[in-house]
């Protein structure tokens, strides 16, 4: 069977997976210029179709960005990676329309993230600075309405505009977590993470030294991937229960956290309510264990509530 | 149970052999002079009567033999005629009717191995016939009466493949009240027929006529459908197969799923549906089609992302179980029917047609799904590139079949289904221009030609010529088909909006693997081989396994249905019989010669036996022994035994050496001796005969059951006797009828290569080859090559080489001489009195030939013996008998 086979085309700029049947046409595009090789894609993929291509460093600077590669045999066009990609490098099209099937079928939540602009609170004299300052060039000036516009599709919610505009922009980031830089542990003269950081949270200060402005961090973790001091991981198993059956997943945990110069932790993510094993699995793999557990506990609580509600007189029990 | 006593009273009942030379009309007589062969036979020792007959297999021919048996008191019969595959059973039955033991018979194949392949060397062919007759006489002198094994039959059938052939067979068997298991690897039965839109020439809706049958199968109490399952292991033999079927996890509980489909509605994953030829999607949880039987969903774990939306949708039914594991079902089966059907070949290999590159180049099965009302487009025939109905369409025939680059065979049904699709589209879209590029149109079926005529009348164009290239217009995605119109001799460049390729039918995926599991040979393409192309088209060479439908070669629906019923009939012969007789040509151990009986620690026989038939107790002082019911009679252990302690009924060392001596009695240096296995190579040599592939007449065959039986001693003995060249030929290793016999032959013979080369035997004079049952041409080529080597060296050269090697060969063959039967024979030969058998056989008793070597009893205590045999009824009486009738 040749028809319906996935065709992969790879160039310097993008990887395109194309699967054309007569009644269905699925396309997935990885924009490698936007990709920072943050590892979220490989982590979230339920079919292990995405592999990480490590960065190439030279004298502490980035020579070639980290990236990904995709196995067309394994990809099932679920769209999870396109939802979770922190730099919006992945676009999934179904019959020409942008769509993530997992979201359409409520097997994956919508992330709660936004970037709103309050024209009234903005000093227009700072217009050019704010536009220039945006690391992803998604802010543009709409002369007709005399206002600033954000390309929501490609905005990575880094909050640079929020700071630059003195709060006229309000950004909600999906991920909460922490980022820690310990320069004393750095390889001397290495600035690779500043080269890869999509938000300029990691940057080179006036003295030529590495600096962190953690407010801008979107917790993508690309810096950890390029850091020459690699995280050492040990595998362990995570199990969770779904519909009466316990499922076990292989998971990895970092053992040398105290030796890493840069550590990004993802604690929790803002998302809409969804009942899905795929989402739980993704969370377990993306965030630290606690995030996954919280999610599962929350699920259990909700289900308990539903059950009680359904019971006769359950509502009153719940009210107590 | 077999009474395989080897006691022959040579003194009071010396060999009295009748030789019958068949003319086979003019098939033999036009090349070979039968009277010469008869006259020669009369001079052979032990021959009492020799006659010729126009058709030995005919009633008068058989009566003649039976009459002679009575008149001359014959106790052994040789028929020089055709292949053992053809008429050995006929003549065995014939002499059995006349009161002889059927094993006191030997056939010399002077048709496939002589007259049909040496038609240009009439004198040499006659000489060869004489030699073959002499070899048969030599062997038959030493054969012993054997009784057939009687084995119980499990009244249960297994059908592999749930297409229309398998369905027909299952329904027929079920009607005979036979419990039937129908194993299907996909989630639903129905097979290829379920994919078709309409059937030719009646234009019935395919699924509409098949679905009721599928439902019947699903509802029938005698039929158990094992869908989404594969046959993993088959042990045993006719009437007593032990089959392991793997039930792949479908992650849906068959007893709970109602087929409501709520799960598929919530599944987020779309993957191409193989059933729709990838034209449309299905979900990760799916049934391939609406009419599926059983109507149970299956989760494709390659696509599932484990979101468990389906679990929620299934709700209280709780039919989904992600923890399901593969399960092995063990079945006791009496007979097996192979109905695995065909696959369609991927025509993207033909680059000039651009399938897989040009979107609008489609296969015929895709066209089938595109105009099927149940298909992905709900019956709207559109072209893939833009989803519009094409105005014109070119259909190309013989894509990958009748093409020496891919498949030489004709796929058979493509002419008809191409015409059918053309007719159908003409009905649906009267304005569509349809052009069929053909080589020939083959319509050999009832009302098929009339159908073709109707198509011509309906305005479908036929152009004779195989297109050389298809070129796509990158803008319009239209296609230009280039071809030479043979009728006009002109180049045609035809622009069409869509092209359909009638791609070849190929054996279904995994046919070779299944062949290996069942030890049923496949031909070079993978189609299953029938036992005899004319007379046993539904039987495989393995008894108890039958063929139905396209597994054996491309077939249309009526043929598949009739074969399904036919195979059911063949299988029911066995299943309804209650018990069945099988050949007693098994191996047995001479306990006195087995080194283990003297405290040895040898386990060679145990290691080489692929059937676990050897009871091996090294170091206990107990000799090895063979469980008769488990032994399949390949003879590998016989050849491997370093002590020559194991022999094989009907293929003993003595019998084979006797054949060798007869064949090499005169001018040995000019002759090529070929040891062939009974299955692939033997049938391959026969195939050379039926195909009339000529090769030189200085070649002589010796048939054994398996290449594994060919002892290194036989090869050395052949060279000691001065043979020009020796060939050992078996199946291709993966096709070995006895699983691993060919591999052991390989190891043994490869070792021998080096040894013989060291002794000065030129490399080309000794070869090991694999010839399958269809490779007659290869057989002829090998024979020609080996003859050329013999000719090149010349008799002088060969004699010189042999003489140089002689002392070493004699030394190495010392051990073989210790086998009583062989030792006697060799002593006779050394005394230059080979032909003096009649006195010789009298001496044989004293020399050990006549010594009783009963079938080896189980050496284990009686109670456990039959557990080991696993076949109480077959083994126990024998054990008891051997122990004195306890």
Coordinates of C-alpha atoms in Angstrom, one line a residue, chain B residues 378-850:
Chain B
X378 CA -19.2 6.6 -0.9
X379 CA -19.0 5.5 -4.4
X380 CA -18.0 8.7 -6.1
X381 CA -15.2 7.8 -8.5
X382 CA -12.7 10.6 -8.1
X383 CA -9.1 11.0 -8.9
X384 CA -6.8 11.4 -6.0
X385 CA -5.1 14.7 -7.0
X386 CA -8.1 17.0 -7.0
X387 CA -11.1 14.9 -6.0
X388 CA -12.8 15.4 -9.4
X389 CA -14.4 12.7 -11.6
X390 CA -11.9 12.0 -14.4
X391 CA -13.2 12.4 -18.0
X392 CA -11.0 9.7 -19.3
X393 CA -9.2 6.7 -17.8
X394 CA -6.5 4.4 -19.0
X395 CA -6.3 0.9 -17.5
X396 CA -3.1 -1.0 -18.0
X397 CA -2.9 -4.7 -17.8
X398 CA -0.2 -7.2 -16.8
X399 CA 1.6 -4.8 -14.5
X400 CA 4.2 -6.9 -12.8
X401 CA 2.8 -10.2 -14.2
X402 CA 3.8 -11.8 -17.5
X403 CA 6.9 -9.7 -17.0
X404 CA 10.2 -11.4 -16.7
X405 CA 11.5 -8.6 -14.6
X406 CA 9.0 -9.2 -11.8
X407 CA 6.7 -12.2 -12.1
X408 CA 6.6 -14.5 -15.1
X409 CA 3.2 -16.0 -14.3
X410 CA -0.1 -14.7 -15.5
X411 CA -2.2 -13.4 -12.6
X412 CA -5.2 -14.9 -14.2
X413 CA -8.1 -12.7 -13.1
X414 CA -6.8 -9.3 -14.0
X415 CA -8.2 -9.3 -17.5
X416 CA -11.7 -10.0 -16.2
X417 CA -11.6 -7.5 -13.3
X418 CA -10.2 -4.8 -15.5
X419 CA -13.0 -5.3 -18.0
X420 CA -15.4 -5.4 -15.1
X421 CA -14.2 -2.1 -13.6
X422 CA -14.3 -0.5 -17.1
X423 CA -17.9 -1.7 -17.6
X424 CA -18.9 -0.5 -14.2
X425 CA -17.5 2.9 -14.7
X426 CA -19.1 3.1 -18.1
X427 CA -22.5 2.5 -16.4
X428 CA -21.8 5.1 -13.7
X429 CA -20.3 7.7 -16.0
X430 CA -21.4 7.0 -19.6
X431 CA -19.3 9.9 -20.9
X432 CA -16.1 8.6 -19.5
X433 CA -13.6 7.4 -22.1
X434 CA -12.0 4.2 -21.0
X435 CA -9.0 2.7 -22.7
X436 CA -7.5 -0.6 -21.8
X437 CA -3.9 -1.4 -22.7
X438 CA -3.6 -5.1 -23.0
X439 CA -1.1 -7.7 -24.1
X440 CA -3.8 -10.4 -24.6
X441 CA -7.2 -10.7 -23.2
X442 CA -7.7 -14.0 -21.4
X443 CA -11.2 -15.0 -20.8
X444 CA -11.2 -18.8 -20.1
X445 CA -14.3 -19.0 -18.0
X446 CA -18.0 -19.6 -18.4
X447 CA -19.6 -16.6 -20.0
X448 CA -16.3 -14.6 -19.7
X449 CA -15.8 -14.2 -23.4
X450 CA -19.3 -12.9 -23.8
X451 CA -18.6 -10.4 -21.1
X452 CA -15.6 -9.2 -22.9
X453 CA -17.7 -8.9 -26.1
X454 CA -20.2 -6.8 -24.2
X455 CA -17.5 -4.5 -23.0
X456 CA -16.4 -3.9 -26.6
X457 CA -19.9 -3.2 -27.6
X458 CA -20.3 -0.8 -24.6
X459 CA -17.5 1.3 -26.3
X460 CA -14.5 0.5 -24.1
X461 CA -11.4 0.8 -26.2
X462 CA -8.7 -1.9 -26.2
X463 CA -5.2 -1.2 -27.4
X464 CA -2.8 -4.0 -27.8
X465 CA 0.5 -3.0 -26.4
X466 CA 2.3 -2.7 -23.0
X467 CA 2.9 1.0 -22.2
X468 CA 6.5 1.9 -21.9
X469 CA 6.1 5.0 -19.9
X470 CA 3.7 7.3 -18.1
X471 CA 4.5 11.0 -17.8
X472 CA 2.7 13.4 -15.5
X473 CA 1.8 17.0 -16.4
X474 CA 2.9 18.8 -13.2
X475 CA 0.3 21.4 -13.6
X476 CA -2.9 19.6 -14.5
X477 CA -1.7 16.3 -13.0
X478 CA -2.9 14.6 -16.1
X479 CA -0.9 11.7 -17.4
X480 CA 0.4 10.9 -20.8
X481 CA 0.6 7.1 -21.5
X482 CA 3.2 6.1 -24.1
X483 CA 2.8 2.8 -25.8
X484 CA 3.3 1.0 -29.1
X485 CA 0.0 0.0 -30.6
X486 CA 1.0 -3.5 -31.9
X487 CA -2.0 -3.6 -34.3
X488 CA -0.9 -0.5 -36.2
X489 CA 2.8 -0.5 -35.2
X490 CA 2.5 3.2 -34.3
X491 CA 3.5 5.0 -31.1
X492 CA 0.6 6.1 -29.0
X493 CA 0.8 9.0 -26.6
X494 CA -2.5 9.3 -24.9
X495 CA -3.3 12.0 -22.4
X496 CA -5.7 10.8 -19.7
X497 CA -6.8 12.2 -16.4
X498 CA -6.3 9.0 -14.5
X499 CA -4.5 5.6 -14.9
X500 CA -5.3 2.3 -13.3
X501 CA -2.7 -0.4 -13.1
X502 CA -3.8 -4.1 -13.0
X503 CA -1.0 -5.1 -10.7
X504 CA 0.0 -8.6 -10.2
X505 CA -1.3 -10.9 -7.5
X506 CA 1.4 -12.2 -5.2
X507 CA 1.3 -14.8 -2.4
X508 CA 0.0 -13.3 0.8
X509 CA 2.6 -11.9 3.1
X510 CA 4.1 -14.5 5.4
X511 CA 3.5 -17.4 3.0
X512 CA 7.1 -18.6 3.2
X513 CA 6.9 -18.4 7.0
X514 CA 3.7 -20.4 7.1
X515 CA 5.2 -22.9 4.7
X516 CA 8.1 -23.4 7.1
X517 CA 5.7 -23.7 10.1
X518 CA 3.6 -26.3 8.2
X519 CA 6.6 -27.9 6.4
X520 CA 4.7 -27.4 3.1
X521 CA 6.9 -26.2 0.2
X522 CA 6.4 -22.9 -1.5
X523 CA 7.4 -22.3 -5.1
X524 CA 9.9 -19.6 -5.9
X525 CA 7.3 -16.9 -5.6
X526 CA 5.8 -18.2 -2.4
X527 CA 2.6 -19.9 -3.8
X528 CA 2.0 -23.2 -1.9
X529 CA 3.0 -26.3 -3.9
X530 CA 0.4 -28.9 -4.6
X531 CA 1.2 -32.6 -4.3
X532 CA 0.6 -33.2 -7.9
X533 CA -0.4 -30.4 -10.3
X534 CA -2.9 -32.5 -12.1
X535 CA -4.1 -35.3 -9.9
X536 CA -3.7 -33.9 -6.4
X537 CA -4.2 -30.1 -6.9
X538 CA -5.7 -29.7 -3.5
X539 CA -3.2 -31.8 -1.5
X540 CA 0.2 -30.6 -0.3
X541 CA 3.1 -33.0 -0.2
X542 CA 2.5 -33.1 3.6
X543 CA -0.2 -35.5 4.3
X544 CA -3.2 -34.0 6.1
X545 CA -2.6 -30.5 4.9
X546 CA -4.7 -29.3 2.0
X547 CA -4.9 -26.2 -0.2
X548 CA -7.8 -24.0 -1.1
X549 CA -8.0 -20.8 -3.2
X550 CA -5.4 -18.4 -4.2
X551 CA -2.8 -19.6 -1.7
X552 CA -1.8 -22.1 -4.4
X553 CA -1.9 -19.6 -7.3
X554 CA -4.1 -16.7 -8.5
X555 CA -7.7 -17.7 -8.7
X556 CA -11.0 -16.0 -9.2
X557 CA -14.0 -16.3 -6.9
X558 CA -15.8 -19.4 -8.4
X559 CA -12.5 -21.3 -8.5
X560 CA -11.7 -20.3 -4.9
X561 CA -15.1 -21.4 -3.7
X562 CA -14.9 -24.7 -5.5
X563 CA -11.4 -25.3 -4.2
X564 CA -12.6 -24.5 -0.7
X565 CA -15.3 -27.1 -1.0
X566 CA -12.9 -29.5 -2.6
X567 CA -10.3 -29.1 0.2
X568 CA -13.0 -29.6 2.7
X569 CA -13.9 -32.8 0.9
X570 CA -10.2 -33.9 0.9
X571 CA -9.9 -33.1 4.6
X572 CA -13.1 -34.9 5.5
X573 CA -11.8 -38.1 4.0
X574 CA -9.3 -38.1 6.8
X575 CA -11.5 -36.6 9.5
X576 CA -14.4 -38.9 8.9
X577 CA -12.2 -42.0 8.7
X578 CA -11.5 -42.2 12.4
X579 CA -8.0 -43.6 11.8
X580 CA -5.4 -43.2 9.1
X581 CA -2.5 -45.2 7.8
X582 CA 0.9 -43.5 7.5
X583 CA 4.2 -44.6 6.0
X584 CA 6.4 -46.7 8.3
X585 CA 9.7 -45.5 6.7
X586 CA 11.0 -44.5 10.1
X587 CA 14.4 -44.7 11.7
X588 CA 15.4 -47.3 14.2
X589 CA 18.4 -48.0 16.5
X590 CA 20.4 -51.1 16.6
X591 CA 20.8 -51.2 20.4
X592 CA 24.0 -53.3 20.2
X593 CA 25.8 -50.8 18.0
X594 CA 24.7 -47.7 19.9
X595 CA 27.7 -46.5 21.8
X596 CA 25.5 -45.4 24.7
X597 CA 24.7 -49.0 25.4
X598 CA 28.4 -49.3 26.2
X599 CA 28.4 -46.4 28.5
X600 CA 29.0 -43.8 25.9
X601 CA 27.8 -40.2 26.2
X602 CA 26.7 -39.5 22.6
X603 CA 23.7 -37.3 21.9
X604 CA 24.1 -36.6 18.2
X605 CA 20.9 -38.3 17.1
X606 CA 19.0 -36.4 19.8
X607 CA 20.4 -33.1 18.6
X608 CA 19.7 -33.5 15.0
X609 CA 16.1 -34.8 15.3
X610 CA 13.8 -31.9 14.6
X611 CA 10.8 -33.8 15.9
X612 CA 12.1 -34.8 19.4
X613 CA 11.6 -38.4 18.4
X614 CA 14.8 -39.6 19.9
X615 CA 15.0 -40.9 23.5
X616 CA 18.6 -40.2 24.4
X617 CA 20.0 -41.2 27.8
X618 CA 23.8 -40.6 27.5
X619 CA 25.9 -42.1 30.2
X620 CA 23.2 -44.4 31.6
X621 CA 24.2 -47.5 29.6
X622 CA 20.9 -47.3 27.8
X623 CA 21.0 -47.1 24.1
X624 CA 19.2 -44.3 22.3
X625 CA 15.8 -45.2 20.9
X626 CA 13.3 -43.7 18.5
X627 CA 9.7 -43.1 19.2
X628 CA 8.0 -44.5 16.1
X629 CA 5.0 -42.3 16.2
X630 CA 7.0 -39.2 16.4
X631 CA 9.6 -40.1 13.7
X632 CA 8.9 -38.5 10.3
X633 CA 11.5 -40.5 8.5
X634 CA 13.9 -37.9 7.2
X635 CA 16.9 -40.1 8.1
X636 CA 19.2 -37.3 9.3
X637 CA 20.0 -39.2 12.5
X638 CA 20.8 -42.2 10.4
X639 CA 23.4 -40.3 8.4
X640 CA 24.8 -38.5 11.4
X641 CA 25.2 -41.5 13.7
X642 CA 29.0 -42.0 13.9
X643 CA 28.5 -45.6 14.9
X644 CA 26.2 -46.4 12.0
X645 CA 23.8 -47.7 14.7
X646 CA 20.7 -46.2 13.3
X647 CA 19.1 -47.3 10.1
X648 CA 15.9 -46.4 8.3
X649 CA 13.2 -48.7 7.0
X650 CA 13.1 -48.7 3.2
X651 CA 16.2 -46.5 3.0
X652 CA 18.8 -48.5 4.8
X653 CA 22.5 -48.1 4.2
X654 CA 22.5 -51.5 2.5
X655 CA 19.7 -50.6 0.1
X656 CA 21.3 -47.3 -0.9
X657 CA 24.7 -48.8 -1.4
X658 CA 23.2 -51.6 -3.4
X659 CA 21.7 -48.9 -5.7
X660 CA 25.1 -47.2 -6.0
X661 CA 26.8 -50.4 -6.9
X662 CA 24.2 -51.2 -9.6
X663 CA 24.4 -47.7 -11.1
X664 CA 28.2 -47.7 -11.1
X665 CA 28.7 -51.3 -12.3
X666 CA 29.9 -50.2 -15.7
X667 CA 31.8 -47.1 -16.9
X668 CA 31.5 -45.4 -13.5
X669 CA 33.9 -42.6 -14.5
X670 CA 31.4 -41.3 -17.0
X671 CA 28.5 -41.1 -14.6
X672 CA 27.1 -38.3 -12.5
X673 CA 25.4 -39.7 -9.4
X674 CA 22.7 -37.4 -7.9
X675 CA 21.3 -38.0 -4.4
X676 CA 18.0 -36.1 -4.3
X677 CA 15.5 -35.6 -1.5
X678 CA 12.0 -36.9 -2.1
X679 CA 10.4 -33.4 -1.9
X680 CA 12.0 -30.4 -3.5
X681 CA 14.9 -31.8 -5.5
X682 CA 13.2 -35.0 -6.4
X683 CA 10.2 -33.0 -7.7
X684 CA 12.5 -30.5 -9.2
X685 CA 14.1 -33.3 -11.3
X686 CA 10.6 -34.5 -12.2
X687 CA 9.8 -30.9 -13.1
X688 CA 12.8 -30.9 -15.5
X689 CA 11.2 -34.0 -17.1
X690 CA 7.6 -32.6 -17.4
X691 CA 9.1 -29.4 -18.8
X692 CA 11.3 -31.5 -21.2
X693 CA 14.5 -29.6 -20.2
X694 CA 17.2 -31.6 -21.9
X695 CA 20.4 -32.6 -20.1
X696 CA 23.1 -35.2 -20.7
X697 CA 22.1 -38.9 -20.2
X698 CA 25.1 -39.8 -18.1
X699 CA 23.3 -38.7 -14.9
X700 CA 21.8 -41.2 -12.4
X701 CA 19.4 -40.4 -9.6
X702 CA 19.1 -42.0 -6.2
X703 CA 16.1 -40.9 -4.2
X704 CA 16.2 -40.5 -0.4
X705 CA 13.7 -38.9 1.8
X706 CA 15.8 -35.9 2.7
X707 CA 19.2 -34.5 1.9
X708 CA 19.9 -35.0 5.6
X709 CA 19.8 -38.8 4.9
X710 CA 22.9 -38.6 2.6
X711 CA 25.7 -40.1 4.6
X712 CA 29.2 -38.9 3.8
X713 CA 29.9 -42.6 3.4
X714 CA 27.6 -42.8 0.4
X715 CA 29.5 -40.0 -1.4
X716 CA 32.9 -41.6 -0.6
X717 CA 31.6 -45.0 -1.6
X718 CA 30.5 -43.5 -5.0
X719 CA 34.0 -42.1 -5.6
X720 CA 35.5 -45.4 -4.4
X721 CA 33.5 -47.1 -7.0
X722 CA 34.9 -44.7 -9.5
X723 CA 32.0 -42.3 -10.0
X724 CA 32.6 -39.3 -12.3
X725 CA 30.8 -36.8 -10.1
X726 CA 28.4 -36.7 -7.2
X727 CA 25.6 -34.3 -6.5
X728 CA 23.7 -34.0 -3.2
X729 CA 20.6 -31.9 -3.8
X730 CA 17.9 -30.9 -1.3
X731 CA 15.3 -28.3 -0.7
X732 CA 16.3 -24.7 -0.1
X733 CA 17.3 -24.7 3.5
X734 CA 14.3 -22.7 4.6
X735 CA 11.9 -25.0 2.8
X736 CA 13.2 -28.3 4.2
X737 CA 10.4 -30.7 4.5
X738 CA 11.9 -31.9 7.7
X739 CA 12.6 -28.5 9.2
X740 CA 16.4 -28.9 9.6
X741 CA 17.5 -31.9 7.6
X742 CA 18.9 -29.8 4.8
X743 CA 20.9 -27.7 7.2
X744 CA 22.5 -30.8 8.8
X745 CA 23.3 -32.0 5.2
X746 CA 24.9 -28.7 4.6
X747 CA 27.2 -28.9 7.6
X748 CA 28.1 -32.5 6.8
X749 CA 28.7 -32.1 3.1
X750 CA 30.6 -28.8 3.5
X751 CA 33.0 -30.6 5.8
X752 CA 33.3 -33.4 3.2
X753 CA 34.2 -30.8 0.5
X754 CA 37.5 -30.0 2.1
X755 CA 38.3 -33.6 2.8
X756 CA 37.6 -34.8 -0.7
X757 CA 39.6 -31.9 -2.2
X758 CA 42.5 -32.9 0.0
X759 CA 42.2 -36.4 -1.5
X760 CA 42.6 -34.9 -4.9
X761 CA 38.9 -34.9 -6.1
X762 CA 38.5 -31.9 -8.3
X763 CA 36.0 -29.4 -6.7
X764 CA 33.5 -29.5 -9.6
X765 CA 33.0 -33.2 -9.2
X766 CA 31.2 -33.0 -5.9
X767 CA 28.5 -30.5 -5.3
X768 CA 25.7 -29.6 -2.9
X769 CA 22.7 -27.8 -4.3
X770 CA 19.3 -26.6 -3.5
X771 CA 16.6 -27.2 -6.1
X772 CA 13.0 -26.4 -5.4
X773 CA 10.2 -28.4 -6.9
X774 CA 9.6 -25.7 -9.6
X775 CA 13.3 -25.3 -10.5
X776 CA 13.4 -27.9 -13.3
X777 CA 15.5 -25.5 -15.4
X778 CA 18.0 -25.2 -12.5
X779 CA 18.1 -29.0 -12.2
X780 CA 18.9 -29.3 -15.9
X781 CA 21.5 -26.6 -15.7
X782 CA 23.3 -28.3 -12.7
X783 CA 23.2 -31.6 -14.6
X784 CA 24.7 -30.0 -17.7
X785 CA 27.4 -28.3 -15.6
X786 CA 28.4 -31.5 -13.8
X787 CA 28.4 -33.5 -17.0
X788 CA 30.7 -30.9 -18.5
X789 CA 33.1 -31.2 -15.6
X790 CA 33.2 -35.0 -16.1
X791 CA 33.7 -34.6 -19.8
X792 CA 36.4 -32.0 -19.4
X793 CA 38.4 -34.2 -17.1
X794 CA 37.9 -37.3 -19.3
X795 CA 37.7 -40.9 -18.1
X796 CA 41.4 -41.0 -17.8
X797 CA 41.6 -38.0 -15.6
X798 CA 38.8 -39.2 -13.4
X799 CA 40.2 -42.6 -13.0
X800 CA 43.6 -41.1 -12.1
X801 CA 42.0 -38.9 -9.4
X802 CA 39.9 -41.7 -8.0
X803 CA 42.8 -44.1 -7.9
X804 CA 44.8 -41.6 -6.0
X805 CA 42.0 -41.2 -3.5
X806 CA 41.2 -44.9 -3.3
X807 CA 43.4 -46.0 -0.3
X808 CA 42.1 -43.1 1.9
X809 CA 38.5 -43.7 0.8
X810 CA 38.7 -47.4 1.6
X811 CA 40.2 -46.6 5.0
X812 CA 37.5 -44.1 5.8
X813 CA 34.7 -46.5 4.6
X814 CA 35.9 -49.2 7.0
X815 CA 33.2 -48.2 9.5
X816 CA 30.4 -48.5 7.0
X817 CA 31.5 -52.0 6.3
X818 CA 30.7 -52.8 9.9
X819 CA 27.0 -52.4 9.2
X820 CA 26.1 -56.1 8.6
X821 CA 24.0 -55.5 5.5
X822 CA 26.6 -53.2 3.8
X823 CA 29.5 -55.4 4.9
X824 CA 28.0 -58.4 3.2
X825 CA 27.3 -56.4 0.1
X826 CA 30.8 -55.0 -0.1
X827 CA 32.4 -58.3 0.4
X828 CA 30.3 -59.6 -2.4
X829 CA 31.4 -56.8 -4.6
X830 CA 35.0 -57.2 -3.6
X831 CA 34.7 -60.9 -4.6
X832 CA 33.5 -59.7 -8.0
X833 CA 30.3 -61.7 -7.5
X834 CA 27.8 -58.8 -7.2
X835 CA 25.3 -60.4 -9.5
X836 CA 25.4 -63.6 -7.6
X837 CA 22.6 -62.5 -5.3
X838 CA 20.7 -65.7 -5.1
X839 CA 23.6 -67.6 -3.4
X840 CA 24.5 -64.3 -1.7
X841 CA 21.2 -63.9 0.0
X842 CA 21.5 -67.3 1.3
X843 CA 24.7 -66.4 2.9
X844 CA 23.2 -63.2 4.1
X845 CA 21.5 -64.9 7.0
X846 CA 24.7 -66.1 8.4
X847 CA 26.4 -62.7 7.8
X848 CA 23.8 -60.8 9.7
X849 CA 21.6 -59.4 7.0
X850 CA 18.7 -61.5 8.2

